[in-house]
Amino acid sequence: MQHTVHDFEAAARDKLDPVHVDFIAGGARDEITVRANEAAFGRLQLLPRVLRGSAVRDLDITLLGSRARMPVLLSPTAFHKLVYPEGELATVRAAAAAGAIMIASMASTVAVGEIADAARATDSDAQLWFQLYIQPDLEITEALVRRAVDAGCTALVVTVDSPVLGAGERNRRNGFHDLPPGLRCENLVDLRDGERGHVRQIAMSPELNWEHIDWLRGVTELPVLLKGVLHPEDARLAVRHGADGLLLSNHGGRQLDTVPATLELLPEILAAVAGRIPIVLDGGVRRGTDVVKALALGASAVGIGRPVMWALAQGGEEGVRRLLELLRDELDDTLALCGASGLADLTPDLVRVPAWAPVPGPAVAPGSDHRFGGGAVV
Ligand SMILES: Cc1cc2nc3c(=O)[nH]c(=O)nc-3n(C[C@H](O)[C@H](O)[C@H](O)COP(=O)(O)O)c2cc1C
Ligand SMILES: O=C(O)C(=O)c1ccccc1
């Protein structure tokens, strides 16, 4: 039985083909940023308030017009059918049950329209967003946007940190470059005559620039978030070019290695946008305390990537349901322990960078006890 987010990873590793484990767990190059994301949460401390909580805590959010029952989004991850036969259909049913926003990947193995239908078939009013890699062929990009709009998606998340594909050296070593026979990127099927839904149809485009964002603003009314802006100057440019929000992300350490942990960048990015647009953060969120730290510092919500893949692999819809329940319970518990009645009570004073350092004292010989005069027999 899984009692923590990490337990899902252990269970999934037992089930999955090691090549697919590497695809999910892996990052770019030396995976320094992969490790940095989780480590950054561990370095921050919580400083709770007491005697001011409430019996029930409100975890609802409204993000760019989309309502959700928890401030944890499912960040876009490709290829859900690789780890579970129903793929994204199972994931979205679990997200809907939890009232969490799911961001469908452009590289999903179920078409976005079918994912949306599965969400609607539940009674939940949970919202579906769509992640887009802008294609140099703008007609193709427009067709993809139309598919997302027709599906009823309520926001677009444009990934801008992938001018080239990240160097996943595990995938190279394993020779993992495409979906196995029988699986396709369903959103890419028939975009142009005879297009079969191959992963390699996705053009990672180093020639993209801010004019493409201006262009996208003109072709859709949907809110547009940029995913992968890390430099504060780019955050200011994003606001100037009409972005409605940022998903502060280093792609889980899968694009440029050695960039900072997203949590470390959060204060600078918040300062750059100065409250004009909301910031969602992903990368390394594994605990309720992580969610609280990010929100207390000013994020509007967080996203999770790998945990969803592990939970889906472990137990399909039921697995992802339990993952989201677990995170919700941990978040609720952390709020209670911090004396918060809801997310609105999370303020930066609840989070600290450790100021403690040991006071250097005189060197003491091992085995001696300085309180009794250096081990002298008394
Ligand atoms: C297996 C996998 C597939 C991913 N696919 C996409 C994708 O298709 N589009 C995208 O923008 N990000 C993709 N990402 C990045 C995630 O959206 C997210 O930024 C990252 O996983 C967050 O970090 P975490 O895994 O530590 O939670 C993928 C990540 C993983 C692990
Ligand atoms: O693996 C990824 O991180 C990713 O973004 C992706 C994009 C397209 C196809 C497969 C994966």
Coordinates of C-alpha atoms and ligand atoms in Angstrom, one line a residue:
M1 CA 0.0 0.0 0.0
Q2 CA 1.2 3.5 -0.8
H3 CA 1.4 5.9 2.0
T4 CA 3.6 8.6 0.5
V5 CA 4.2 10.0 -3.0
H6 CA 7.5 8.3 -3.0
D7 CA 5.8 4.9 -2.4
F8 CA 4.2 5.2 -5.8
E9 CA 7.5 5.5 -7.5
A10 CA 8.8 2.4 -5.7
A11 CA 5.7 0.4 -6.7
A12 CA 5.9 1.6 -10.3
R13 CA 9.6 0.7 -10.6
D14 CA 8.7 -2.9 -9.8
K15 CA 6.1 -3.0 -12.5
L16 CA 7.6 -1.1 -15.4
D17 CA 10.1 -1.9 -18.1
P18 CA 13.4 -0.3 -16.9
V19 CA 13.6 1.6 -20.2
H20 CA 10.3 3.4 -19.4
V21 CA 11.4 3.9 -15.8
D22 CA 14.5 5.8 -17.2
F23 CA 12.3 7.8 -19.5
I24 CA 10.2 9.0 -16.6
A25 CA 12.8 9.4 -13.9
G26 CA 15.5 10.8 -16.1
G27 CA 16.6 14.3 -16.8
A28 CA 19.1 16.1 -19.0
R29 CA 22.9 15.3 -18.8
D30 CA 24.1 14.8 -15.3
E31 CA 20.6 15.3 -13.8
I32 CA 21.9 18.0 -11.4
T33 CA 18.7 20.0 -11.8
V34 CA 16.5 17.0 -11.3
R35 CA 18.0 16.6 -7.8
A36 CA 18.1 20.3 -7.1
N37 CA 14.3 20.7 -7.4
E38 CA 13.5 18.3 -4.6
A39 CA 16.5 19.3 -2.5
A40 CA 15.4 23.0 -2.5
F41 CA 12.2 22.1 -0.7
G42 CA 14.1 20.2 1.9
R43 CA 16.3 23.2 2.7
L44 CA 13.5 25.5 3.5
Q45 CA 11.9 25.5 7.0
L46 CA 8.3 26.1 8.1
L47 CA 7.6 28.3 11.1
P48 CA 4.0 27.7 12.2
R49 CA 1.5 29.9 13.9
V50 CA -0.5 28.4 16.8
L51 CA -4.0 28.9 18.3
R52 CA -5.6 30.4 15.2
G53 CA -6.7 27.6 13.0
S54 CA -10.2 26.3 12.0
A55 CA -12.0 23.0 12.0
V56 CA -12.2 22.8 8.2
R57 CA -9.7 24.2 5.7
D58 CA -10.6 25.6 2.3
L59 CA -8.3 24.3 -0.4
D60 CA -10.3 25.8 -3.4
I61 CA -8.6 28.0 -6.0
T62 CA -9.6 29.9 -9.1
L63 CA -6.8 30.1 -11.6
L64 CA -7.3 32.2 -14.7
G65 CA -11.0 31.5 -14.5
S66 CA -10.6 27.8 -13.9
R67 CA -12.0 26.6 -10.6
A68 CA -10.3 23.7 -8.8
R69 CA -10.7 22.0 -5.5
M70 CA -7.0 21.8 -4.8
P71 CA -4.0 24.0 -5.7
V72 CA -2.1 21.1 -7.3
L73 CA -2.2 20.7 -11.1
L74 CA -1.2 17.8 -13.1
S75 CA 1.6 19.1 -15.2
P76 CA 1.7 18.0 -18.8
T77 CA 3.4 14.6 -19.2
A78 CA 3.6 12.7 -22.5
F79 CA 2.8 9.1 -23.3
H80 CA 0.4 7.9 -20.5
K81 CA -0.4 4.7 -22.5
L82 CA 3.2 3.8 -22.2
V83 CA 2.6 3.0 -18.5
Y84 CA -1.1 2.1 -18.4
P85 CA -3.4 0.8 -21.1
E86 CA -6.2 3.5 -20.7
G87 CA -3.5 6.2 -20.6
E88 CA -4.8 9.8 -20.2
L89 CA -8.4 8.6 -19.8
A90 CA -7.5 7.1 -16.5
T91 CA -5.5 10.1 -15.5
V92 CA -8.3 12.6 -16.3
R93 CA -11.0 10.6 -14.5
A94 CA -8.8 10.7 -11.3
A95 CA -8.1 14.4 -11.7
A96 CA -11.8 15.1 -12.2
A97 CA -12.6 13.1 -9.0
A98 CA -10.1 15.2 -7.1
G99 CA -11.3 18.4 -8.7
A100 CA -7.7 19.1 -9.9
I101 CA -6.8 20.8 -13.2
M102 CA -5.1 18.5 -15.6
I103 CA -2.8 19.9 -18.3
A104 CA -3.0 17.5 -21.3
S105 CA 0.3 17.1 -23.1
M106 CA 0.4 17.8 -26.8
A107 CA 2.2 14.4 -26.9
S108 CA -0.7 12.6 -25.2
T109 CA -1.6 9.1 -26.4
V110 CA -5.3 9.8 -26.2
A111 CA -6.7 12.7 -28.3
V112 CA -7.4 15.9 -26.3
G113 CA -11.1 15.7 -27.4
E114 CA -11.5 12.2 -25.9
I115 CA -9.7 13.2 -22.7
A116 CA -12.1 16.1 -22.3
D117 CA -15.1 13.8 -23.0
A118 CA -13.9 11.4 -20.3
A119 CA -13.7 14.3 -17.8
R120 CA -17.2 15.6 -18.7
A121 CA -18.6 12.1 -18.3
T122 CA -17.8 12.4 -14.6
D123 CA -19.9 14.7 -12.6
S124 CA -17.0 17.0 -11.8
D125 CA -16.6 20.5 -13.2
A126 CA -12.9 20.0 -13.2
Q127 CA -11.1 21.9 -16.0
L128 CA -8.8 20.6 -18.6
W129 CA -5.9 22.7 -20.0
F130 CA -3.8 22.0 -23.1
Q131 CA 0.0 22.1 -23.4
L132 CA 1.4 23.3 -26.7
Y133 CA 4.7 23.3 -28.4
I134 CA 4.4 26.1 -31.0
Q135 CA 5.2 24.6 -34.4
P136 CA 7.2 26.7 -37.0
D137 CA 4.3 25.8 -39.4
L138 CA 1.7 28.1 -38.0
E139 CA -1.2 26.4 -39.8
I140 CA -0.3 23.2 -37.9
T141 CA -0.1 25.2 -34.6
E142 CA -3.5 26.7 -35.3
A143 CA -5.0 23.3 -36.0
L144 CA -3.7 22.1 -32.7
V145 CA -5.1 25.1 -30.9
R146 CA -8.5 24.5 -32.6
R147 CA -8.4 20.9 -31.3
A148 CA -7.9 22.1 -27.8
V149 CA -10.6 24.8 -28.1
D150 CA -13.1 22.4 -29.6
A151 CA -12.4 20.0 -26.8
G152 CA -13.4 22.7 -24.3
C153 CA -9.9 23.3 -22.8
T154 CA -10.0 26.5 -20.7
A155 CA -6.3 27.5 -21.0
L156 CA -3.2 26.9 -23.1
V157 CA 0.2 26.2 -21.6
V158 CA 2.9 27.0 -24.1
T159 CA 6.2 25.3 -23.4
V160 CA 9.0 27.6 -24.3
D161 CA 12.0 25.8 -22.7
S162 CA 12.5 23.4 -25.6
P163 CA 14.1 25.0 -28.6
V164 CA 15.8 21.6 -28.9
L165 CA 14.9 18.4 -27.3
G166 CA 16.6 17.9 -23.9
A167 CA 19.5 15.5 -23.8
G168 CA 18.1 12.5 -22.0
E169 CA 21.2 10.4 -21.9
R170 CA 19.4 7.5 -20.3
N171 CA 17.0 7.4 -23.3
R172 CA 20.0 7.6 -25.7
R173 CA 21.7 4.7 -23.9
N174 CA 18.5 2.7 -24.0
G175 CA 17.7 3.5 -27.6
F176 CA 14.3 4.9 -26.5
H177 CA 13.3 7.5 -29.1
D178 CA 9.7 6.7 -30.1
L179 CA 6.5 5.1 -28.9
P180 CA 6.2 1.4 -29.3
P181 CA 4.1 0.0 -32.2
G182 CA 0.3 0.6 -31.6
L183 CA 0.7 3.8 -29.7
R184 CA 0.6 7.3 -31.3
C185 CA 0.6 11.0 -30.4
E186 CA -3.1 11.2 -31.1
N187 CA -3.3 15.0 -31.2
L188 CA -0.9 14.9 -34.2
V189 CA -2.8 12.4 -36.3
D190 CA -4.0 13.9 -39.7
L191 CA -2.9 17.4 -39.0
R192 CA -1.6 17.3 -42.5
D193 CA -2.4 14.7 -45.1
G194 CA -1.3 11.3 -44.0
E195 CA 0.3 12.4 -40.7
R196 CA 0.4 9.3 -38.5
G197 CA 1.0 10.7 -35.0
H198 CA 4.8 10.0 -34.8
V199 CA 6.7 11.7 -32.0
R200 CA 9.1 13.1 -34.5
Q201 CA 6.3 15.2 -36.1
I202 CA 6.8 17.5 -33.1
A203 CA 9.2 20.2 -34.2
M204 CA 11.3 21.6 -31.3
S205 CA 11.9 25.0 -32.8
P206 CA 15.0 27.1 -32.0
E207 CA 13.7 29.8 -34.3
L208 CA 10.7 30.7 -32.1
N209 CA 10.6 34.2 -30.7
W210 CA 8.3 36.6 -28.9
E211 CA 6.4 37.4 -32.1
H212 CA 5.1 33.9 -32.1
I213 CA 3.5 34.6 -28.7
D214 CA 2.0 37.8 -30.1
W215 CA 0.7 35.8 -33.0
L216 CA -0.8 33.1 -30.6
R217 CA -2.5 35.9 -28.6
G218 CA -4.2 36.8 -31.8
V219 CA -5.6 33.4 -32.7
T220 CA -7.1 32.4 -29.4
E221 CA -9.2 34.0 -26.6
L222 CA -8.0 31.4 -24.1
P223 CA -5.7 32.4 -21.3
V224 CA -2.1 31.6 -22.3
L225 CA 0.5 30.6 -19.7
L226 CA 4.2 30.3 -20.7
K227 CA 5.9 27.2 -19.3
G228 CA 9.7 27.3 -18.8
V229 CA 10.5 31.0 -18.4
L230 CA 13.4 31.1 -15.9
H231 CA 15.1 34.5 -16.4
P232 CA 13.4 37.4 -14.6
E233 CA 13.9 39.6 -17.7
D234 CA 11.9 37.0 -19.7
A235 CA 9.2 37.1 -17.0
R236 CA 8.9 40.8 -17.6
L237 CA 8.8 40.3 -21.4
A238 CA 6.1 37.6 -20.9
V239 CA 3.9 40.2 -19.1
R240 CA 4.6 42.7 -21.9
H241 CA 3.6 40.2 -24.6
G242 CA 0.3 39.5 -22.9
A243 CA 0.9 36.2 -21.1
D244 CA -1.8 35.5 -18.6
G245 CA 0.3 33.4 -16.3
L246 CA 3.6 31.6 -16.0
L247 CA 4.2 27.9 -15.2
L248 CA 7.6 28.4 -13.5
S249 CA 9.3 25.1 -14.5
N250 CA 12.6 23.7 -15.5
H251 CA 10.8 20.8 -17.2
G252 CA 11.7 18.6 -14.2
G253 CA 15.4 19.0 -15.0
R254 CA 14.8 17.5 -18.5
Q255 CA 15.9 20.4 -20.7
L256 CA 19.0 22.6 -19.7
D257 CA 20.9 20.9 -16.9
T258 CA 22.3 22.9 -14.0
V259 CA 19.6 25.6 -14.0
P260 CA 18.4 26.5 -10.5
A261 CA 15.7 24.7 -8.7
T262 CA 12.3 26.4 -9.5
L263 CA 11.7 27.1 -5.9
E264 CA 14.9 29.1 -5.7
L265 CA 13.8 31.2 -8.6
L266 CA 10.3 31.9 -7.3
P267 CA 11.1 35.1 -5.4
E268 CA 12.9 36.7 -8.4
I269 CA 10.1 35.7 -10.8
L270 CA 7.4 37.0 -8.5
A271 CA 9.3 40.3 -8.1
A272 CA 9.6 40.6 -11.9
V273 CA 5.9 40.1 -12.6
A274 CA 4.9 42.2 -9.6
G275 CA 1.5 40.7 -9.1
R276 CA 0.4 41.3 -12.6
I277 CA 0.0 37.6 -13.5
P278 CA -0.2 34.4 -11.4
I279 CA 2.8 32.0 -11.1
V280 CA 2.3 28.2 -10.9
L281 CA 5.4 26.3 -9.9
D282 CA 6.4 22.7 -10.8
G283 CA 9.5 20.6 -10.1
G284 CA 10.2 18.4 -7.1
V285 CA 6.8 18.8 -5.4
R286 CA 6.4 15.6 -3.4
R287 CA 4.8 16.5 -0.1
G288 CA 2.1 18.7 1.4
T289 CA 4.8 20.7 3.1
D290 CA 6.3 21.4 -0.4
V291 CA 2.9 22.8 -1.6
V292 CA 2.7 25.0 1.5
K293 CA 6.2 26.4 1.0
A294 CA 5.6 27.3 -2.6
L295 CA 2.2 28.9 -1.9
A296 CA 3.4 30.7 1.2
L297 CA 6.2 32.3 -0.9
G298 CA 3.7 33.5 -3.4
A299 CA 2.9 30.8 -6.0
S300 CA -0.8 30.5 -6.9
A301 CA -0.6 26.8 -7.3
V302 CA 1.9 24.0 -8.0
G303 CA 2.2 21.2 -10.6
I304 CA 3.3 17.6 -10.3
G305 CA 4.8 15.6 -13.2
R306 CA 6.6 12.3 -12.3
P307 CA 4.3 11.4 -9.4
V308 CA 1.4 11.2 -11.7
M309 CA 3.3 8.9 -14.1
W310 CA 4.3 6.6 -11.1
A311 CA 0.8 6.5 -9.7
L312 CA -0.7 5.8 -13.1
A313 CA 1.7 3.0 -13.7
Q314 CA 1.1 1.6 -10.2
G315 CA -2.7 1.6 -10.2
G316 CA -4.3 3.4 -13.2
E317 CA -7.2 5.7 -12.3
E318 CA -7.3 4.4 -8.8
G319 CA -3.6 5.0 -8.3
V320 CA -3.8 8.6 -9.5
R321 CA -6.9 9.1 -7.3
R322 CA -5.1 7.9 -4.3
L323 CA -2.0 10.0 -5.1
L324 CA -4.1 13.2 -5.3
E325 CA -6.0 12.2 -2.1
L326 CA -2.7 11.7 -0.3
L327 CA -1.4 15.1 -1.4
R328 CA -4.6 16.7 -0.5
D329 CA -4.6 15.1 3.0
E330 CA -0.9 16.1 3.5
L331 CA -1.7 19.6 2.4
D332 CA -4.7 19.9 4.7
D333 CA -2.7 18.5 7.6
T334 CA 0.2 20.9 7.0
L335 CA -2.2 23.9 6.9
A336 CA -3.7 22.8 10.2
L337 CA -0.3 22.5 11.8
C338 CA 0.6 25.9 10.4
G339 CA -2.5 27.5 12.0
A340 CA -4.0 28.3 8.6
S341 CA -7.7 28.2 7.9
G342 CA -7.1 28.1 4.2
L343 CA -4.7 28.9 1.4
A344 CA -5.2 32.6 2.0
D345 CA -3.5 32.3 5.4
L346 CA -0.2 31.2 3.8
T347 CA 2.2 34.1 4.0
P348 CA 6.0 34.3 3.5
D349 CA 6.7 34.7 7.2
L350 CA 5.8 31.0 7.6
V351 CA 8.9 30.0 5.6
R352 CA 12.5 30.4 6.5
V353 CA 15.9 29.8 5.1
P354 CA 17.8 28.3 8.0
A355 CA 19.8 31.0 9.9
W356 CA 21.2 28.5 12.3
A357 CA 24.8 27.5 12.2
P358 CA 26.8 25.7 14.9
V359 CA 28.9 28.1 17.0
P360 CA 32.5 26.9 16.5
G361 CA 33.9 25.8 19.9
P362 CA 37.3 24.6 21.0
A363 CA 38.4 21.3 19.6
V364 CA 37.6 18.5 22.0
A365 CA 39.5 15.2 21.9
P366 CA 37.2 12.3 21.0
G367 CA 36.0 10.4 24.0
S368 CA 36.7 13.2 26.4
D369 CA 34.0 15.2 28.0
H370 CA 34.9 18.9 28.3
R371 CA 32.4 19.5 31.0
F372 CA 34.5 17.4 33.3
G373 CA 37.8 18.8 32.5
G374 CA 38.8 16.9 29.4
G375 CA 38.2 13.4 30.6
A376 CA 40.3 13.8 33.8
V377 CA 39.3 11.3 36.5
V378 CA 37.7 13.2 39.4
Ligands
LIG1 C1 7.7 11.6 -18.4 C2 7.6 13.0 -18.5 C3 7.0 13.6 -19.7 C4 6.9 15.0 -19.8 N1 6.3 15.5 -20.9 C5 6.1 16.8 -21.0 C6 5.4 17.3 -22.1 O1 4.9 16.6 -23.0 N2 5.3 18.7 -22.2 C7 5.8 19.5 -21.3 O2 5.7 20.7 -21.4 N3 6.5 19.0 -20.2 C8 6.6 17.7 -20.0 N4 7.2 17.2 -18.9 C9 7.6 18.1 -17.8 C10 6.5 18.3 -16.8 O3 5.4 19.0 -17.3 C11 7.0 19.0 -15.5 O4 7.5 20.3 -15.8 C12 8.0 18.2 -14.6 O5 7.8 16.8 -14.7 C13 7.8 18.7 -13.2 O6 8.7 18.1 -12.4 P1 8.4 16.8 -11.4 O7 8.4 15.7 -12.4 O8 9.6 16.9 -10.5 O9 7.1 17.0 -10.7 C14 7.4 15.8 -18.8 C15 8.0 15.3 -17.6 C16 8.1 13.9 -17.5 C17 8.7 13.3 -16.2
LIG2 O1 9.8 14.0 -22.1 C1 9.6 15.2 -22.0 O2 9.9 15.9 -21.0 C2 8.8 15.9 -23.0 O3 8.6 17.1 -22.9 C3 8.3 15.2 -24.2 C4 7.9 16.0 -25.3 C5 7.4 15.3 -26.4 C6 7.4 14.0 -26.5 C7 7.8 13.2 -25.5 C8 8.2 13.8 -24.3

